[in-house]
Tab-separated table of C-alpha atoms and ligand atoms in Angstrom:
chain	number	residue	atom	x	y	z
Y	1	MET	CA	0.000	0.000	0.000
Y	2	LYS	CA	2.793	2.416	0.953
Y	3	GLU	CA	4.482	1.891	-2.398
Y	4	LYS	CA	1.234	2.388	-4.245
Y	5	ILE	CA	0.667	5.742	-2.519
Y	6	GLU	CA	4.255	6.845	-3.187
Y	7	ALA	CA	3.925	5.908	-6.875
Y	8	LEU	CA	0.626	7.761	-7.108
Y	9	LYS	CA	2.136	10.907	-5.631
Y	10	ASN	CA	5.242	10.818	-7.854
Y	11	GLY	CA	3.094	10.217	-10.931
Y	12	ALA	CA	0.874	13.213	-10.106
Y	13	LEU	CA	3.831	15.535	-9.416
Y	14	LYS	CA	5.579	14.471	-12.622
Y	15	GLU	CA	2.452	15.108	-14.676
Y	16	LEU	CA	1.887	18.467	-12.973
Y	17	ASN	CA	5.462	19.499	-13.685
Y	18	ASN	CA	4.848	19.265	-17.423
Y	19	LEU	CA	1.738	21.473	-17.376
Y	20	SER	CA	1.634	25.202	-18.056
Y	21	LYS	CA	-2.024	25.978	-18.721
Y	22	GLU	CA	-4.544	26.700	-15.966
Y	23	ALA	CA	-7.239	24.475	-17.491
Y	24	ASP	CA	-4.816	21.529	-17.759
Y	25	VAL	CA	-3.743	21.956	-14.139
Y	26	LEU	CA	-7.367	22.024	-13.000
Y	27	ASN	CA	-8.122	18.846	-14.976
Y	28	CYS	CA	-5.052	17.143	-13.558
Y	29	LYS	CA	-6.049	18.240	-10.056
Y	30	ALA	CA	-9.484	16.728	-10.522
Y	31	LYS	CA	-7.879	13.507	-11.777
Y	32	TYR	CA	-5.650	13.104	-8.710
Y	33	LEU	CA	-7.689	14.798	-5.984
Y	34	GLY	CA	-11.264	14.779	-7.245
Y	35	LYS	CA	-14.149	12.623	-6.036
Y	36	LYS	CA	-13.394	9.879	-8.543
Y	37	SER	CA	-9.623	9.907	-7.987
Y	38	GLU	CA	-7.577	6.887	-6.945
Y	39	LEU	CA	-6.534	8.784	-3.816
Y	40	ASN	CA	-10.146	9.260	-2.824
Y	41	ASP	CA	-10.812	5.529	-3.369
Y	42	LEU	CA	-7.851	4.733	-1.136
Y	43	LEU	CA	-9.169	7.065	1.574
Y	44	ALA	CA	-12.581	5.419	1.307
Y	45	SER	CA	-11.046	1.926	1.630
Y	46	LEU	CA	-9.296	2.842	4.902
Y	47	LYS	CA	-12.237	1.404	6.779
Y	48	ASN	CA	-11.356	-2.093	5.497
Y	49	LEU	CA	-7.853	-1.998	6.995
Y	50	THR	CA	-6.824	-3.368	10.393
Y	51	VAL	CA	-6.322	-0.911	13.244
Y	52	GLU	CA	-2.532	-1.247	12.934
Y	53	GLU	CA	-2.632	-0.619	9.183
Y	54	LYS	CA	-4.942	2.367	9.656
Y	55	LYS	CA	-2.415	3.967	12.029
Y	56	VAL	CA	0.224	3.980	9.298
Y	57	ILE	CA	-1.763	4.368	6.089
Y	58	GLY	CA	-4.254	6.972	7.370
Y	59	PRO	CA	-1.688	9.709	8.147
Y	60	LEU	CA	0.286	8.833	5.014
Y	61	LEU	CA	-2.772	9.287	2.803
Y	62	ASN	CA	-3.652	12.584	4.493
Y	63	GLU	CA	-0.106	13.896	4.125
Y	64	THR	CA	-0.017	12.874	0.474
Y	65	LYS	CA	-3.330	14.607	-0.149
Y	66	LYS	CA	-2.103	17.799	1.518
Y	67	GLU	CA	1.193	17.706	-0.377
Y	68	LEU	CA	-0.577	17.299	-3.702
Y	69	GLU	CA	-3.110	20.027	-2.894
Y	70	ASN	CA	-0.252	22.426	-2.096
Y	71	ALA	CA	1.576	21.502	-5.277
Y	72	PHE	CA	-1.522	22.070	-7.428
Y	73	ASN	CA	-2.403	25.338	-5.697
Y	74	ASN	CA	1.156	26.663	-5.987
Y	75	LYS	CA	1.183	25.853	-9.671
Y	76	LEU	CA	-2.141	27.644	-10.177
Y	77	THR	CA	-0.835	30.726	-8.334
Y	78	GLU	CA	2.312	30.651	-10.453
Y	79	ILE	CA	0.281	30.508	-13.672
Y	80	ASN	CA	-2.081	33.269	-12.506
Y	81	ASN	CA	0.823	35.530	-11.633
Y	82	GLN	CA	2.248	35.026	-15.090
Y	83	ILE	CA	-1.105	35.886	-16.621
Y	84	ASN	CA	-1.158	39.121	-14.629
Y	85	TYR	CA	2.302	40.249	-15.520
Y	86	ASN	CA	2.735	39.011	-19.081
Y	87	PHE	CA	0.377	41.479	-20.697
Y	88	ASP	CA	1.038	42.816	-24.131
Y	89	GLU	CA	2.127	46.429	-23.712
Y	90	THR	CA	1.591	47.126	-27.402
Y	91	LEU	CA	-2.167	46.490	-27.205
Y	92	PRO	CA	-4.273	49.652	-27.595
Y	93	VAL	CA	-5.641	51.169	-24.389
Y	94	CYS	CA	-9.241	50.151	-23.663
Y	95	SER	CA	-11.353	52.920	-25.187
Y	96	LYS	CA	-14.556	52.262	-23.198
Y	97	THR	CA	-15.131	55.109	-20.781
Y	98	GLY	CA	-16.543	54.636	-17.310
Y	99	SER	CA	-20.138	55.267	-16.406
Y	100	LEU	CA	-22.052	56.518	-13.417
Y	101	HIS	CA	-23.639	54.030	-11.048
Y	102	PRO	CA	-27.457	53.930	-11.346
Y	103	VAL	CA	-27.826	55.010	-7.706
Y	104	THR	CA	-25.457	57.945	-8.297
Y	105	ILE	CA	-27.546	59.018	-11.293
Y	106	VAL	CA	-30.803	58.764	-9.363
Y	107	ALA	CA	-29.324	60.516	-6.295
Y	108	LYS	CA	-28.162	63.406	-8.462
Y	109	GLU	CA	-31.507	63.624	-10.222
Y	110	VAL	CA	-33.481	63.684	-6.967
Y	111	THR	CA	-31.102	66.163	-5.348
Y	112	ASP	CA	-31.355	68.452	-8.390
Y	113	ILE	CA	-35.151	68.314	-8.286
Y	114	MET	CA	-35.155	69.052	-4.561
Y	115	LYS	CA	-32.747	71.939	-5.041
Y	116	ARG	CA	-35.163	73.365	-7.623
Y	117	MET	CA	-37.935	72.991	-5.028
Y	118	GLY	CA	-35.883	75.174	-2.687
Y	119	PHE	CA	-34.162	72.544	-0.539
Y	120	THR	CA	-30.567	73.089	0.592
Y	121	VAL	CA	-28.315	70.024	0.513
Y	122	VAL	CA	-26.659	69.108	3.818
Y	123	SER	CA	-24.560	66.121	4.774
Y	124	GLY	CA	-23.578	64.223	7.883
Y	125	PRO	CA	-21.185	61.457	8.900
Y	126	GLU	CA	-21.648	57.783	8.015
Y	127	MET	CA	-19.991	56.919	11.335
Y	128	GLU	CA	-22.441	58.416	13.740
Y	129	THR	CA	-23.138	58.723	17.458
Y	130	GLU	CA	-26.049	56.904	19.085
Y	131	TYR	CA	-27.319	60.341	20.017
Y	132	TYR	CA	-27.921	61.586	16.456
Y	133	ASN	CA	-28.983	58.229	15.018
Y	134	PHE	CA	-31.407	57.392	17.827
Y	135	GLU	CA	-31.654	59.437	21.023
Y	136	ALA	CA	-32.134	62.863	19.440
Y	137	LEU	CA	-34.791	61.238	17.257
Y	138	ASN	CA	-36.902	60.304	20.240
Y	139	VAL	CA	-35.523	56.754	20.377
Y	140	PRO	CA	-33.929	56.389	23.822
Y	141	LYS	CA	-31.785	53.369	24.827
Y	142	ASN	CA	-33.790	50.136	25.107
Y	143	HIS	CA	-36.653	51.629	23.082
Y	144	PRO	CA	-38.193	48.753	21.082
Y	145	ALA	CA	-38.001	50.871	17.908
Y	146	ARG	CA	-34.215	50.352	17.875
Y	147	ASP	CA	-34.971	46.805	16.725
Y	148	MET	CA	-36.629	48.203	13.581
Y	149	GLN	CA	-33.154	48.886	12.205
Y	150	ASP	CA	-30.482	46.327	13.095
Y	151	THR	CA	-27.395	48.342	13.790
Y	152	TYR	CA	-23.679	47.856	13.186
Y	153	TYR	CA	-21.990	49.088	16.368
Y	154	LEU	CA	-18.287	49.963	16.076
Y	155	ASP	CA	-15.479	49.311	18.551
Y	156	ASN	CA	-14.861	53.067	18.863
Y	157	GLY	CA	-18.260	53.627	20.497
Y	158	LEU	CA	-19.844	54.966	17.303
Y	159	LEU	CA	-22.196	53.174	14.927
Y	160	LEU	CA	-22.792	53.080	11.172
Y	161	ARG	CA	-25.825	55.289	10.667
Y	162	THR	CA	-28.926	53.262	9.887
Y	163	GLN	CA	-30.835	56.155	8.324
Y	164	THR	CA	-30.244	59.601	6.881
Y	165	SER	CA	-32.681	60.818	9.566
Y	166	SER	CA	-29.512	61.061	11.667
Y	167	ASN	CA	-28.905	64.344	9.818
Y	168	GLN	CA	-32.182	65.873	10.978
Y	169	VAL	CA	-30.974	67.111	14.355
Y	170	HIS	CA	-27.507	68.004	12.984
Y	171	ALA	CA	-29.251	70.386	10.546
Y	172	MET	CA	-31.733	71.764	13.090
Y	173	GLN	CA	-28.975	72.484	15.607
Y	174	LYS	CA	-26.791	74.106	12.975
Y	175	TYR	CA	-29.371	76.217	11.124
Y	176	GLY	CA	-32.435	76.456	13.402
Y	177	ALA	CA	-35.900	77.232	11.994
Y	178	PRO	CA	-37.281	77.887	9.424
Y	179	LEU	CA	-35.476	75.140	7.570
Y	180	LYS	CA	-35.762	73.330	4.231
Y	181	VAL	CA	-33.024	70.774	3.707
Y	182	CYS	CA	-32.357	67.468	2.022
Y	183	SER	CA	-29.588	65.028	2.749
Y	184	PRO	CA	-28.646	62.118	0.497
Y	185	GLY	CA	-26.304	59.425	1.764
Y	186	ARG	CA	-25.346	55.847	2.384
Y	187	VAL	CA	-26.803	53.957	5.308
Y	188	PHE	CA	-26.066	50.562	6.799
Y	189	ARG	CA	-28.183	47.877	8.443
Y	190	ASN	CA	-27.305	44.434	9.678
Y	191	GLU	CA	-30.086	42.858	7.643
Y	192	ASP	CA	-30.706	39.657	5.755
Y	193	ILE	CA	-30.245	40.434	2.091
Y	194	ASP	CA	-32.893	39.576	-0.493
Y	195	ALA	CA	-34.309	40.927	-3.766
Y	196	ASN	CA	-35.241	44.292	-2.228
Y	197	HIS	CA	-33.148	44.456	0.970
Y	198	GLU	CA	-29.443	45.308	1.104
Y	199	ASN	CA	-27.271	45.897	4.146
Y	200	THR	CA	-25.760	48.978	2.485
Y	201	PHE	CA	-28.092	51.254	0.598
Y	202	PHE	CA	-28.859	54.901	-0.084
Y	203	GLN	CA	-31.576	57.206	1.153
Y	204	ILE	CA	-32.349	60.889	0.838
Y	205	GLU	CA	-33.864	62.717	3.758
Y	206	GLY	CA	-36.144	65.669	3.148
Y	207	MET	CA	-37.142	68.039	5.936
Y	208	VAL	CA	-39.152	71.251	6.063
Y	209	ILE	CA	-39.765	73.271	9.233
Y	210	ASP	CA	-41.773	76.450	9.133
Y	211	GLU	CA	-44.945	78.058	10.399
Y	212	ASN	CA	-48.185	76.283	9.444
Y	213	ILE	CA	-46.581	73.203	7.897
Y	214	SER	CA	-49.075	70.352	7.688
Y	215	VAL	CA	-49.512	66.847	6.312
Y	216	SER	CA	-50.849	68.238	3.048
Y	217	ASN	CA	-47.481	69.974	2.461
Y	218	LEU	CA	-45.744	66.634	2.984
Y	219	VAL	CA	-48.032	64.758	0.598
Y	220	TYR	CA	-47.734	67.505	-2.024
Y	221	VAL	CA	-43.916	67.483	-1.911
Y	222	MET	CA	-43.647	63.690	-2.005
Y	223	ARG	CA	-46.073	63.380	-4.941
Y	224	SER	CA	-44.439	66.213	-6.935
Y	225	LEU	CA	-41.041	64.712	-6.329
Y	226	LEU	CA	-42.052	61.270	-7.564
Y	227	ARG	CA	-43.831	62.682	-10.605
Y	228	GLU	CA	-40.682	64.552	-11.609
Y	229	ILE	CA	-38.464	61.546	-11.004
Y	230	PHE	CA	-40.514	59.093	-13.022
Y	231	HIS	CA	-41.674	61.668	-15.603
Y	232	GLN	CA	-45.151	60.185	-15.234
Y	233	ASP	CA	-47.847	59.717	-12.604
Y	234	VAL	CA	-46.781	56.584	-10.790
Y	235	LYS	CA	-49.385	54.787	-8.708
Y	236	VAL	CA	-48.579	55.361	-5.038
Y	237	ARG	CA	-50.461	54.593	-1.860
Y	238	LEU	CA	-50.185	56.246	1.505
Y	239	ARG	CA	-50.858	54.206	4.610
Y	240	PRO	CA	-50.341	54.801	8.319
Y	241	GLY	CA	-46.854	53.991	9.586
Y	242	TYR	CA	-44.887	54.234	12.780
Y	243	PHE	CA	-41.656	56.109	13.462
Y	244	PRO	CA	-40.807	57.461	16.912
Y	245	PHE	CA	-39.564	60.706	15.369
Y	246	THR	CA	-42.724	61.539	13.421
Y	247	GLU	CA	-46.348	61.808	14.507
Y	248	PRO	CA	-48.434	61.049	12.570
Y	249	SER	CA	-46.258	58.794	10.402
Y	250	PHE	CA	-46.940	57.432	6.940
Y	251	GLU	CA	-45.590	54.829	4.600
Y	252	LEU	CA	-45.579	55.709	0.930
Y	253	ASP	CA	-45.509	52.650	-1.315
Y	254	CYS	CA	-44.954	52.728	-5.033
Y	255	SER	CA	-46.696	50.306	-7.363
Y	256	CYS	CA	-44.004	47.794	-8.382
Y	257	LEU	CA	-42.760	48.887	-11.789
Y	258	ILE	CA	-41.066	45.543	-12.412
Y	259	CYS	CA	-44.359	43.649	-12.641
Y	260	GLY	CA	-46.754	46.557	-13.153
Y	261	GLY	CA	-48.295	45.842	-9.757
Y	262	LYS	CA	-49.253	42.254	-10.570
Y	263	GLY	CA	-46.869	40.757	-8.008
Y	264	CYS	CA	-43.367	39.374	-8.536
Y	265	PRO	CA	-40.349	38.242	-6.438
Y	266	THR	CA	-39.050	41.853	-6.282
Y	267	CYS	CA	-42.176	43.104	-4.483
Y	268	LYS	CA	-42.708	39.776	-2.684
Y	269	ASN	CA	-45.880	39.282	-4.737
Y	270	SER	CA	-47.585	42.258	-3.097
Y	271	GLY	CA	-47.517	44.527	-6.155
Y	272	TRP	CA	-46.125	47.336	-3.950
Y	273	LEU	CA	-42.695	48.452	-2.798
Y	274	GLU	CA	-42.066	50.523	0.332
Y	275	LEU	CA	-40.308	53.579	-0.976
Y	276	CYS	CA	-40.685	56.749	1.037
Y	277	PRO	CA	-41.966	56.918	4.589
Y	278	GLY	CA	-42.459	60.241	6.272
Y	279	GLY	CA	-44.525	62.192	8.734
Y	280	MET	CA	-44.836	65.289	10.849
Y	281	ILE	CA	-41.714	65.817	12.957
Y	282	HIS	CA	-42.357	64.819	16.560
Y	283	PRO	CA	-42.294	67.825	18.945
Y	284	ASN	CA	-39.647	66.049	21.066
Y	285	VAL	CA	-37.253	66.136	18.094
Y	286	LEU	CA	-37.877	69.838	17.522
Y	287	LYS	CA	-37.422	70.565	21.239
Y	288	GLU	CA	-34.114	68.661	21.213
Y	289	SER	CA	-32.859	71.416	18.910
Y	290	ASN	CA	-34.510	74.243	20.851
Y	291	ILE	CA	-37.019	74.930	18.090
Y	292	ASP	CA	-40.103	76.736	19.323
Y	293	THR	CA	-42.876	74.134	18.950
Y	294	ASP	CA	-45.607	76.740	19.528
Y	295	LYS	CA	-44.475	78.557	16.437
Y	296	TYR	CA	-43.057	75.867	14.163
Y	297	THR	CA	-44.107	72.498	12.831
Y	298	GLY	CA	-42.347	70.422	10.234
Y	299	PHE	CA	-42.373	67.313	8.104
Y	300	ALA	CA	-39.663	64.865	7.156
Y	301	PHE	CA	-39.402	61.924	4.812
Y	302	GLY	CA	-36.775	59.322	3.905
Y	303	LEU	CA	-36.797	58.216	0.277
Y	304	GLY	CA	-35.034	54.917	-0.493
Y	305	LEU	CA	-32.731	55.865	-3.383
Y	306	THR	CA	-31.484	52.339	-4.062
Y	307	ARG	CA	-35.040	51.054	-4.412
Y	308	LEU	CA	-35.866	54.083	-6.525
Y	309	ALA	CA	-32.996	53.176	-8.888
Y	310	MET	CA	-34.431	49.641	-9.094
Y	311	MET	CA	-37.839	50.962	-10.090
Y	312	LYS	CA	-36.525	53.568	-12.489
Y	313	TYR	CA	-34.206	51.196	-14.326
Y	314	LYS	CA	-36.388	48.081	-13.891
Y	315	ILE	CA	-33.691	46.239	-11.943
Y	316	ASN	CA	-35.471	43.290	-10.390
Y	317	ASP	CA	-32.859	42.462	-7.751
Y	318	ILE	CA	-31.205	45.010	-5.463
Y	319	ARG	CA	-28.052	42.884	-5.209
Y	320	VAL	CA	-27.165	43.799	-8.804
Y	321	LEU	CA	-26.577	47.358	-7.593
Y	322	ASN	CA	-23.927	46.388	-5.077
Y	323	ASN	CA	-22.167	43.611	-6.962
Y	324	GLY	CA	-19.755	45.923	-8.785
Y	325	ASP	CA	-20.228	44.165	-12.131
Y	326	VAL	CA	-19.606	46.947	-14.645
Y	327	ARG	CA	-21.138	44.905	-17.474
Y	328	GLU	CA	-24.486	45.146	-15.709
Y	329	LEU	CA	-24.132	48.558	-14.104
Y	330	GLY	CA	-22.556	50.283	-17.133
Y	331	GLN	CA	-25.718	49.979	-19.212
Y	332	PHE	CA	-27.521	52.624	-17.146
Y	333	GLY	CA	-24.841	55.264	-16.994
Y	334	ILE	CA	-23.522	57.920	-19.257
Y	335	GLU	CA	-21.056	56.229	-21.599
V	401	FA5	C1	-36.374	55.078	7.689
V	401	FA5	O1	-35.223	54.808	7.462
V	401	FA5	C2	-36.783	56.404	8.255
V	401	FA5	N1	-35.613	57.110	8.675
V	401	FA5	C3	-37.538	57.180	7.202
V	401	FA5	C4	-38.225	58.407	7.727
V	401	FA5	C5	-37.620	59.628	7.567
V	401	FA5	C6	-39.439	58.308	8.363
V	401	FA5	C7	-38.235	60.774	8.056
V	401	FA5	C8	-40.044	59.419	8.856
V	401	FA5	C9	-39.442	60.664	8.686
V	401	FA5	P1	-37.301	52.863	6.661
V	401	FA5	O2	-36.555	51.953	7.528
V	401	FA5	O3	-38.668	52.413	6.298
V	401	FA5	O4	-37.440	54.292	7.374
V	401	FA5	O5	-36.481	53.127	5.348
V	401	FA5	C10	-36.859	54.123	4.440
V	401	FA5	C11	-36.766	53.619	3.013
V	401	FA5	O6	-35.438	53.130	2.800
V	401	FA5	C12	-37.669	52.405	2.703
V	401	FA5	O7	-38.959	52.795	2.340
V	401	FA5	C13	-36.930	51.785	1.545
V	401	FA5	O8	-37.196	52.479	0.350
V	401	FA5	C14	-35.498	52.009	1.936
V	401	FA5	N2	-34.966	50.821	2.642
V	401	FA5	C15	-35.173	50.447	3.919
V	401	FA5	N3	-34.498	49.320	4.207
V	401	FA5	C16	-33.863	48.972	3.073
V	401	FA5	C17	-32.970	47.908	2.730
V	401	FA5	N4	-32.595	46.992	3.601
V	401	FA5	N5	-32.477	47.861	1.472
V	401	FA5	C18	-32.833	48.814	0.568
V	401	FA5	N6	-33.643	49.845	0.825
V	401	FA5	C19	-34.155	49.934	2.068
């Protein structure tokens, strides 16, 4: 048995030595280490050996397997390195220009529309304090609403913001009232990923604080915004929602443009996609920034830009937007 294993190993190494193409090495690897290889048969037949034989042959087979795996992997690395470095310097430079990411295009479009509507663009940090992401938004520690957005907490005591609403109190404290701002940005949630949920996605926050601001102002702005974005009247529905920082709160759903509202995997067969919740800013949030709640009221909303890009470009799976595959993403941008 020992001799057989030795011969098998030497045969494999000799054959490998003569190979220079990746595909050949992979075939050879499958021949000597694959499921149907002689080595695998020998490993499977260990159970038929005596205890004494097993003590010797078992380790020998494992060592041989490891040795061969290393040899094959080293060879593959060697070949790959050659592929990387042996490029033809005389080839013309690739003439295809880059393109903007669909979410970047949509974010710019929405921001431009909001600027035309009189909103000022503000920004805030992606690494945020608990205070701005939660506490200032009327979500104290241990409040059950913290579970609505699974949070990535960092070792430095900060967190990755879960929502662009974290910029609300930053803006109120900096500029006071009256106020009309929007804030696009990336947010992070420790979520299970599926066709319409990512753990890293983009939102844009809109916020207006002034005298006599009411729900009708909120609905008007959200509807006008969507009409301009889609260049058509898109079917939307408004239903009651819950956010600790708005009262009353609403959920604005958009009829799924992938299936025309019939139901598909993207909208989980509901025909609708949650797109833009909002509501009247809770007095506690205004008070946190010393805004006079007898004089001022306000509304805020958080539009999901990544989902908006899906709807606008009929992308049926959100994961396409984060996979970095330029062949897919390039088709939406400006070439
Ligand atoms: C919020 O994030 C609130 N901050 C929105 C808000 C702002 C309410 C101001 C009231 C006032 P929500 O968790 O529902 O709410 O997210 C808002 C939008 O972001 C969703 O409608 C959806 O379009 C998008 N979104 C949420 N989670 C994901 C996800 N995992 N992947 C992709 N998009 C998401």
